[in-house]
Amino acid sequence: MSISAQQPSYLAKLKQDGDFLTLTRDNEFHLQGCRFLLHNNTEVTVHDTGIIEFEPHNITNKDIVLSSAVHGNETAPIEICDELIRELITGKLTAKQRVLFIFGNPKSINIGKRFVEENLNRLFNGEHSKTGLGSNPERERAKQLEETVSDFFNRGGDSTRSRCHYDLHTAIRGSKNEKFAVYPFLHGQPWKKSQLQFLLSCGVNTVLMMKSSATTFSYYSSYVHGADAFTIELGQVKPFGENDMRRFEKTKATLKALISLESVDYGDFNADDFELFSVYRTINRTAESFSFSFADDAVNFTGFAKGDLLAIDGQTRYFAEVDGEAIIFPNADVALGQRALLTVTPMQVDSNFI
Ligand SMILES: O=C(O)CCC(=O)N[C@@H](CCC(=O)O)C(=O)O
Ligand SMILES: [Zn+2]
């Protein structure tokens, strides 16, 4: 980002009301950057549309990335981040840690759709620049977001600092377990109980352990920057104004504490507090004719008996291979070659949790 010497015309209003979300929505593709100090000496940097950083004047030990609107119609996470940003700018909340907020896809917020041309959350980890398709705004945005996150973590300092990235989403379908997180593939590294405790404090007691690399934003931060990164599903997709914000109180309070305290105690780990799942397999859509055997309103975590038909992809029929194989993120409408379904089976805490 280039920050010009001349302060932008939006600055006085932004300082007064903290409404970075409206500013982002009014500038779908680009916003002049700027830097300013709050009364509490926090340095605020607007990097571009939808990208704002807070750097407190005190010594910090955490670098926190909070993203929302990677899918534009997933409004509850946007409303949560909007509130946190407003409170930081207006001084109601004081940052004690470095924090970078990202509204991923501003135009998709405005059209109320998951994406405009291409699913942004399939374009990370370099996928944005792979040959095949020409560029489009989502590919450019994925590249910019990777560069911004890299720059943010690198400026934070060495790897003794705690790096985290919570990518906030809501799911298309209802879910038996309303809130759940996806723990990206760690390539054999152990899963962290302290992160599960953080998630529990957010009201998230269900976690899926991925078994392979991905092109998602959370996998990128985990794999490339060693961050504790998760995709966090906070409920079901709803339009603005229709979210019951009482359902997000624990998440908001936990994020506020994370940002505004030097350290937070999330209590002792107790395996019984969690429902953990291991990804059993990923089913991609490869044919034009693709359908599921279950109803459009079948919820995430619905389990099937061994031998039950799950999906038909062209000539291929997929049957449940084990009793209790449960469906996550079924979506028959994805582009060819993309994930149409994840299935999971329960798992227990073992020695690979530290
Ligand atoms: O409900 C759905 O079908 C999708 C909800 C969603 O956007 N989930 C993320 C999960 C990303 C991950 O696997 O870490 C996505 O599909 O991008
Ligand atoms: Zn999403």
Short mmCIF file of C-alpha atoms and ligand atoms in Angstrom, two decimals:
data_model
loop_
_atom_site.label_atom_id
_atom_site.label_comp_id
_atom_site.label_asym_id
_atom_site.label_seq_id
_atom_site.Cartn_x
_atom_site.Cartn_y
_atom_site.Cartn_z
CA MET A 1 0.00 0.00 0.00
CA SER A 2 1.15 3.53 -0.66
CA ILE A 3 0.16 6.06 1.96
CA SER A 4 0.10 9.55 0.47
CA ALA A 5 1.08 12.57 2.53
CA GLN A 6 -2.34 14.06 2.02
CA GLN A 7 -4.94 12.61 4.38
CA PRO A 8 -8.02 11.22 2.61
CA SER A 9 -11.35 13.02 2.75
CA TYR A 10 -13.01 10.11 4.58
CA LEU A 11 -10.71 10.35 7.61
CA ALA A 12 -12.62 12.79 9.86
CA LYS A 13 -15.79 10.72 9.62
CA LEU A 14 -13.94 7.43 10.14
CA LYS A 15 -12.28 8.78 13.30
CA GLN A 16 -15.62 9.96 14.58
CA ASP A 17 -17.86 6.93 13.98
CA GLY A 18 -15.38 4.10 13.29
CA ASP A 19 -17.58 2.89 10.43
CA PHE A 20 -14.92 1.15 8.36
CA LEU A 21 -17.48 -1.33 7.04
CA THR A 22 -19.54 1.32 5.22
CA LEU A 23 -16.34 2.88 3.91
CA THR A 24 -15.34 -0.55 2.59
CA ARG A 25 -18.74 -1.20 1.02
CA ASP A 26 -18.66 2.23 -0.63
CA ASN A 27 -15.26 1.39 -2.15
CA GLU A 28 -15.57 -2.16 -3.47
CA PHE A 29 -12.15 -2.46 -5.08
CA HIS A 30 -9.85 0.25 -3.81
CA LEU A 31 -9.56 2.78 -0.99
CA GLN A 32 -6.79 5.32 -0.45
CA GLY A 33 -4.62 4.18 2.44
CA CYS A 34 -3.83 6.32 5.48
CA ARG A 35 -2.30 6.16 8.94
CA PHE A 36 -3.42 7.97 12.10
CA LEU A 37 -3.07 7.85 15.89
CA LEU A 38 -5.92 7.30 18.31
CA HIS A 39 -6.08 9.22 21.64
CA ASN A 40 -4.73 6.09 23.38
CA ASN A 41 -1.70 6.16 21.03
CA THR A 42 -2.77 3.12 19.02
CA GLU A 43 -1.56 3.50 15.45
CA VAL A 44 -4.26 2.74 12.89
CA THR A 45 -3.35 1.88 9.30
CA VAL A 46 -5.93 1.64 6.57
CA HIS A 47 -4.11 -0.53 4.02
CA ASP A 48 -6.86 -0.61 1.39
CA THR A 49 -10.55 -1.27 1.20
CA GLY A 50 -11.55 -3.80 3.86
CA ILE A 51 -8.06 -3.99 5.40
CA ILE A 52 -7.33 -2.12 8.64
CA GLU A 53 -4.59 -2.65 11.23
CA PHE A 54 -4.26 -1.58 14.88
CA GLU A 55 -0.84 -1.38 16.51
CA PRO A 56 -0.84 -0.41 20.21
CA HIS A 57 1.97 1.67 21.70
CA ASN A 58 2.71 -0.93 24.43
CA ILE A 59 4.94 -3.97 23.93
CA THR A 60 2.84 -6.77 22.47
CA ASN A 61 3.23 -10.54 22.23
CA LYS A 62 0.48 -11.49 19.78
CA ASP A 63 -0.19 -10.87 16.10
CA ILE A 64 -3.89 -11.44 15.45
CA VAL A 65 -5.66 -11.63 12.09
CA LEU A 66 -9.47 -11.57 12.10
CA SER A 67 -11.10 -12.04 8.71
CA SER A 68 -14.74 -12.03 7.67
CA ALA A 69 -16.60 -11.62 4.36
CA VAL A 70 -14.32 -14.04 2.56
CA HIS A 71 -17.86 -15.06 1.56
CA GLY A 72 -19.92 -11.90 1.20
CA ASN A 73 -23.30 -13.27 2.25
CA GLU A 74 -22.01 -14.57 5.61
CA THR A 75 -23.10 -11.50 7.52
CA ALA A 76 -22.85 -12.38 11.22
CA PRO A 77 -19.01 -12.41 11.21
CA ILE A 78 -19.06 -9.10 9.32
CA GLU A 79 -21.30 -7.57 12.00
CA ILE A 80 -19.03 -8.90 14.76
CA CYS A 81 -15.88 -7.44 13.17
CA ASP A 82 -17.69 -4.19 12.38
CA GLU A 83 -18.47 -3.80 16.09
CA LEU A 84 -14.89 -4.58 17.16
CA ILE A 85 -13.43 -2.09 14.66
CA ARG A 86 -15.88 0.66 15.67
CA GLU A 87 -15.06 0.14 19.35
CA LEU A 88 -11.31 0.25 18.66
CA ILE A 89 -11.49 3.43 16.58
CA THR A 90 -13.82 5.26 18.94
CA GLY A 91 -11.73 4.24 21.97
CA LYS A 92 -14.36 2.08 23.70
CA LEU A 93 -11.96 -0.84 23.32
CA THR A 94 -8.18 -0.45 23.60
CA ALA A 95 -5.93 -2.82 21.69
CA LYS A 96 -3.12 -4.38 23.70
CA GLN A 97 -2.11 -6.65 20.82
CA ARG A 98 -1.42 -6.08 17.14
CA VAL A 99 -4.55 -6.87 15.15
CA LEU A 100 -5.34 -6.90 11.45
CA PHE A 101 -8.99 -6.96 10.32
CA ILE A 102 -9.92 -8.08 6.83
CA PHE A 103 -13.31 -7.82 5.09
CA GLY A 104 -12.38 -10.26 2.34
CA ASN A 105 -14.66 -9.57 -0.60
CA PRO A 106 -16.40 -6.16 -0.40
CA LYS A 107 -18.30 -6.46 -3.69
CA SER A 108 -19.72 -9.82 -2.68
CA ILE A 109 -21.01 -8.19 0.54
CA ASN A 110 -22.84 -5.62 -1.57
CA ILE A 111 -24.46 -8.15 -3.88
CA GLY A 112 -25.25 -10.46 -0.93
CA LYS A 113 -23.61 -13.44 -2.59
CA ARG A 114 -20.96 -15.99 -1.55
CA PHE A 115 -18.69 -14.65 -4.30
CA VAL A 116 -18.79 -12.60 -7.49
CA GLU A 117 -16.89 -14.64 -10.10
CA GLU A 118 -14.94 -17.25 -8.17
CA ASN A 119 -14.92 -18.58 -4.61
CA LEU A 120 -12.22 -16.51 -2.85
CA ASN A 121 -11.66 -19.26 -0.29
CA ARG A 122 -10.35 -21.62 -2.98
CA LEU A 123 -7.69 -19.19 -4.22
CA PHE A 124 -5.12 -19.03 -1.41
CA ASN A 125 -1.76 -20.67 -1.06
CA GLY A 126 -0.77 -19.45 -4.52
CA GLU A 127 -3.85 -20.83 -6.29
CA HIS A 128 -4.73 -17.26 -7.39
CA SER A 129 -1.77 -17.19 -9.77
CA LYS A 130 -1.99 -20.67 -11.24
CA THR A 131 -2.31 -20.73 -14.98
CA GLY A 132 -5.52 -21.77 -16.64
CA LEU A 133 -7.98 -19.05 -15.99
CA GLY A 134 -7.24 -15.39 -16.55
CA SER A 135 -7.26 -13.03 -13.63
CA ASN A 136 -10.39 -11.68 -11.98
CA PRO A 137 -11.00 -9.44 -8.94
CA GLU A 138 -11.16 -12.42 -6.56
CA ARG A 139 -7.79 -13.76 -7.76
CA GLU A 140 -6.26 -10.30 -7.35
CA ARG A 141 -7.79 -9.99 -3.89
CA ALA A 142 -6.48 -13.39 -2.76
CA LYS A 143 -2.97 -12.34 -3.81
CA GLN A 144 -3.30 -9.00 -2.05
CA LEU A 145 -4.62 -10.63 1.12
CA GLU A 146 -1.74 -13.12 1.19
CA GLU A 147 0.77 -10.28 0.78
CA THR A 148 -0.94 -8.21 3.48
CA VAL A 149 -1.00 -11.09 5.96
CA SER A 150 2.67 -11.90 5.21
CA ASP A 151 3.68 -8.30 5.72
CA PHE A 152 1.65 -8.08 8.96
CA PHE A 153 3.19 -11.22 10.48
CA ASN A 154 6.71 -10.34 9.28
CA ARG A 155 6.56 -6.85 10.80
CA GLY A 156 5.39 -8.39 14.08
CA GLY A 157 8.78 -9.95 14.61
CA ASP A 158 10.18 -13.37 15.31
CA SER A 159 8.34 -16.63 15.68
CA THR A 160 8.44 -16.53 19.50
CA ARG A 161 5.41 -14.28 19.20
CA SER A 162 2.01 -15.87 19.10
CA ARG A 163 0.47 -15.66 15.63
CA CYS A 164 -3.18 -16.43 15.05
CA HIS A 165 -5.71 -16.08 12.27
CA TYR A 166 -9.40 -16.68 12.85
CA ASP A 167 -11.32 -16.69 9.57
CA LEU A 168 -14.97 -16.21 10.53
CA HIS A 169 -17.76 -17.75 8.44
CA THR A 170 -21.34 -18.98 8.65
CA ALA A 171 -22.51 -22.18 6.97
CA ILE A 172 -25.03 -22.48 4.14
CA ARG A 173 -26.96 -25.24 5.93
CA GLY A 174 -28.10 -25.59 9.49
CA SER A 175 -25.85 -27.77 11.67
CA LYS A 176 -26.49 -30.26 14.47
CA ASN A 177 -23.54 -28.58 16.17
CA GLU A 178 -24.33 -24.94 15.51
CA LYS A 179 -20.77 -23.62 15.84
CA PHE A 180 -17.74 -25.52 14.64
CA ALA A 181 -14.18 -24.92 13.52
CA VAL A 182 -12.01 -26.40 10.80
CA TYR A 183 -8.44 -27.06 11.99
CA PRO A 184 -6.30 -26.94 8.82
CA PHE A 185 -3.97 -29.85 8.03
CA LEU A 186 -0.85 -29.45 10.20
CA HIS A 187 1.36 -31.91 8.29
CA GLY A 188 1.83 -34.10 11.35
CA GLN A 189 2.36 -31.27 13.87
CA PRO A 190 0.30 -31.68 17.05
CA TRP A 191 -3.07 -29.98 17.58
CA LYS A 192 -3.08 -27.44 20.40
CA LYS A 193 -5.35 -27.85 23.41
CA SER A 194 -4.86 -24.14 24.20
CA GLN A 195 -6.44 -23.27 20.84
CA LEU A 196 -9.35 -25.63 21.54
CA GLN A 197 -9.81 -23.82 24.86
CA PHE A 198 -9.90 -20.49 23.00
CA LEU A 199 -12.54 -21.91 20.63
CA LEU A 200 -14.58 -23.22 23.57
CA SER A 201 -14.53 -19.76 25.09
CA CYS A 202 -15.95 -18.51 21.75
CA GLY A 203 -18.82 -21.01 22.12
CA VAL A 204 -17.28 -23.46 19.64
CA ASN A 205 -17.01 -27.00 21.06
CA THR A 206 -16.83 -28.90 17.76
CA VAL A 207 -13.65 -29.12 15.70
CA LEU A 208 -12.88 -30.93 12.44
CA MET A 209 -9.29 -31.99 11.80
CA MET A 210 -8.36 -31.72 8.13
CA LYS A 211 -6.12 -34.39 6.64
CA SER A 212 -4.78 -32.65 3.55
CA SER A 213 -3.55 -29.30 2.31
CA ALA A 214 -6.09 -26.80 1.00
CA THR A 215 -6.42 -23.49 -0.81
CA THR A 216 -8.33 -21.82 2.03
CA PHE A 217 -7.29 -18.65 3.83
CA SER A 218 -6.85 -20.40 7.18
CA TYR A 219 -4.68 -23.15 5.67
CA TYR A 220 -2.50 -20.46 4.08
CA SER A 221 -1.82 -18.69 7.40
CA SER A 222 -1.27 -21.98 9.18
CA TYR A 223 1.05 -23.50 6.59
CA VAL A 224 2.99 -20.47 5.40
CA HIS A 225 3.17 -18.45 8.63
CA GLY A 226 2.88 -21.12 11.31
CA ALA A 227 -0.13 -19.28 12.72
CA ASP A 228 -2.77 -20.93 14.86
CA ALA A 229 -5.39 -20.60 12.17
CA PHE A 230 -8.96 -21.84 11.87
CA THR A 231 -12.01 -21.44 9.70
CA ILE A 232 -14.71 -20.84 12.29
CA GLU A 233 -18.37 -21.47 11.41
CA LEU A 234 -20.51 -19.41 13.77
CA GLY A 235 -24.01 -20.48 12.67
CA GLN A 236 -26.13 -20.42 9.54
CA VAL A 237 -25.99 -17.79 6.79
CA LYS A 238 -28.54 -14.98 7.21
CA PRO A 239 -28.98 -11.59 5.48
CA PHE A 240 -27.98 -8.42 7.37
CA GLY A 241 -30.49 -7.57 10.08
CA GLU A 242 -31.68 -11.19 10.48
CA ASN A 243 -28.87 -12.46 12.73
CA ASP A 244 -29.76 -13.08 16.34
CA MET A 245 -26.69 -11.32 17.72
CA ARG A 246 -27.28 -12.84 21.18
CA ARG A 247 -25.92 -16.09 19.71
CA PHE A 248 -22.53 -14.47 19.18
CA GLU A 249 -22.01 -12.88 22.62
CA LYS A 250 -19.42 -15.44 23.74
CA THR A 251 -17.51 -15.11 20.48
CA LYS A 252 -17.49 -11.33 20.67
CA ALA A 253 -16.47 -11.24 24.32
CA THR A 254 -13.65 -13.73 23.68
CA LEU A 255 -12.34 -11.79 20.68
CA LYS A 256 -12.49 -8.54 22.63
CA ALA A 257 -10.48 -10.10 25.45
CA LEU A 258 -7.96 -11.53 22.98
CA ILE A 259 -7.35 -8.10 21.50
CA SER A 260 -7.49 -5.97 24.61
CA LEU A 261 -5.65 -8.05 27.25
CA GLU A 262 -1.98 -8.89 27.65
CA SER A 263 -2.87 -12.50 28.37
CA VAL A 264 -6.06 -14.51 28.77
CA ASP A 265 -6.60 -17.66 30.81
CA TYR A 266 -9.02 -20.01 29.02
CA GLY A 267 -9.11 -22.56 31.82
CA ASP A 268 -8.04 -26.19 32.00
CA PHE A 269 -8.54 -28.53 29.06
CA ASN A 270 -11.17 -31.20 29.51
CA ALA A 271 -11.66 -33.57 26.57
CA ASP A 272 -15.32 -34.11 27.53
CA ASP A 273 -16.06 -30.47 26.64
CA PHE A 274 -15.44 -31.15 22.93
CA GLU A 275 -16.79 -33.07 19.99
CA LEU A 276 -13.89 -33.75 17.67
CA PHE A 277 -14.09 -35.15 14.16
CA SER A 278 -11.53 -36.32 11.68
CA VAL A 279 -12.20 -35.68 8.02
CA TYR A 280 -12.93 -39.07 6.46
CA ARG A 281 -12.90 -37.95 2.81
CA THR A 282 -13.55 -35.12 0.40
CA ILE A 283 -15.90 -35.63 -2.53
CA ASN A 284 -15.32 -33.29 -5.47
CA ARG A 285 -17.84 -32.53 -8.17
CA THR A 286 -16.39 -33.71 -11.48
CA ALA A 287 -19.52 -34.01 -13.64
CA GLU A 288 -22.22 -31.59 -14.77
CA SER A 289 -24.84 -33.92 -13.33
CA PHE A 290 -24.18 -34.03 -9.60
CA SER A 291 -26.74 -34.68 -6.88
CA PHE A 292 -27.07 -35.73 -3.27
CA SER A 293 -29.30 -38.48 -1.96
CA PHE A 294 -30.45 -36.37 0.99
CA ALA A 295 -32.77 -33.37 1.24
CA ASP A 296 -31.68 -29.80 0.64
CA ASP A 297 -32.33 -29.06 4.29
CA ALA A 298 -30.31 -31.99 5.67
CA VAL A 299 -28.06 -30.41 8.28
CA ASN A 300 -24.29 -30.61 8.72
CA PHE A 301 -23.22 -33.57 10.92
CA THR A 302 -26.11 -35.77 9.78
CA GLY A 303 -24.73 -39.31 9.99
CA PHE A 304 -25.37 -42.16 7.55
CA ALA A 305 -25.24 -45.93 7.86
CA LYS A 306 -22.60 -47.91 5.98
CA GLY A 307 -23.92 -48.57 2.45
CA ASP A 308 -26.28 -45.56 2.30
CA LEU A 309 -26.08 -43.61 -0.94
CA LEU A 310 -24.57 -40.14 -0.38
CA ALA A 311 -24.02 -38.59 -3.80
CA ILE A 312 -24.09 -39.24 -7.53
CA ASP A 313 -21.38 -37.56 -9.60
CA GLY A 314 -22.01 -38.40 -13.27
CA GLN A 315 -21.57 -42.19 -13.45
CA THR A 316 -20.01 -42.45 -9.97
CA ARG A 317 -22.08 -43.30 -6.92
CA TYR A 318 -20.70 -42.54 -3.48
CA PHE A 319 -21.92 -44.68 -0.57
CA ALA A 320 -21.20 -44.25 3.12
CA GLU A 321 -18.22 -46.48 3.84
CA VAL A 322 -18.51 -46.60 7.63
CA ASP A 323 -21.41 -46.37 10.05
CA GLY A 324 -21.87 -42.80 11.24
CA GLU A 325 -20.06 -41.17 8.29
CA ALA A 326 -21.43 -37.63 8.60
CA ILE A 327 -21.86 -34.89 6.01
CA ILE A 328 -20.30 -31.42 6.18
CA PHE A 329 -20.70 -28.52 3.72
CA PRO A 330 -22.75 -30.38 1.08
CA ASN A 331 -23.05 -28.12 -1.95
CA ALA A 332 -24.01 -29.57 -5.33
CA ASP A 333 -23.67 -26.17 -6.92
CA VAL A 334 -19.88 -25.82 -6.77
CA ALA A 335 -17.71 -25.35 -9.86
CA LEU A 336 -16.45 -28.54 -11.53
CA GLY A 337 -13.37 -29.87 -9.76
CA GLN A 338 -14.26 -28.27 -6.43
CA ARG A 339 -15.26 -29.78 -3.12
CA ALA A 340 -18.94 -30.67 -3.00
CA LEU A 341 -18.91 -32.55 0.31
CA LEU A 342 -16.70 -33.39 3.26
CA THR A 343 -17.44 -36.39 5.40
CA VAL A 344 -16.26 -36.83 8.97
CA THR A 345 -16.10 -39.47 11.67
CA PRO A 346 -15.70 -38.92 15.43
CA MET A 347 -12.22 -38.88 16.92
CA GLN A 348 -10.78 -38.84 20.43
CA VAL A 349 -8.09 -36.75 22.04
CA ASP A 350 -4.81 -38.67 21.83
CA SER A 351 -1.08 -38.11 22.17
CA ASN A 352 -1.05 -35.86 19.09
CA PHE A 353 -2.70 -33.10 21.17
CA ILE A 354 -0.36 -30.92 23.22
O1 LIG B 1 -21.72 -24.22 4.40
C1 LIG B 1 -20.98 -24.36 3.45
O2 LIG B 1 -21.22 -25.17 2.53
C2 LIG B 1 -19.70 -23.57 3.35
C3 LIG B 1 -19.35 -22.72 4.54
C4 LIG B 1 -17.93 -22.21 4.29
O3 LIG B 1 -17.77 -21.21 3.66
N1 LIG B 1 -16.95 -23.01 4.73
C5 LIG B 1 -15.59 -22.80 4.37
C6 LIG B 1 -14.73 -23.85 5.02
C7 LIG B 1 -13.27 -23.65 4.70
C8 LIG B 1 -12.36 -24.74 5.24
O4 LIG B 1 -12.51 -25.90 4.80
O5 LIG B 1 -11.50 -24.44 6.08
C9 LIG B 1 -15.47 -22.90 2.84
O6 LIG B 1 -16.12 -23.76 2.25
O7 LIG B 1 -14.70 -22.12 2.27
ZN ZN B 2 -17.85 -19.16 4.21
#
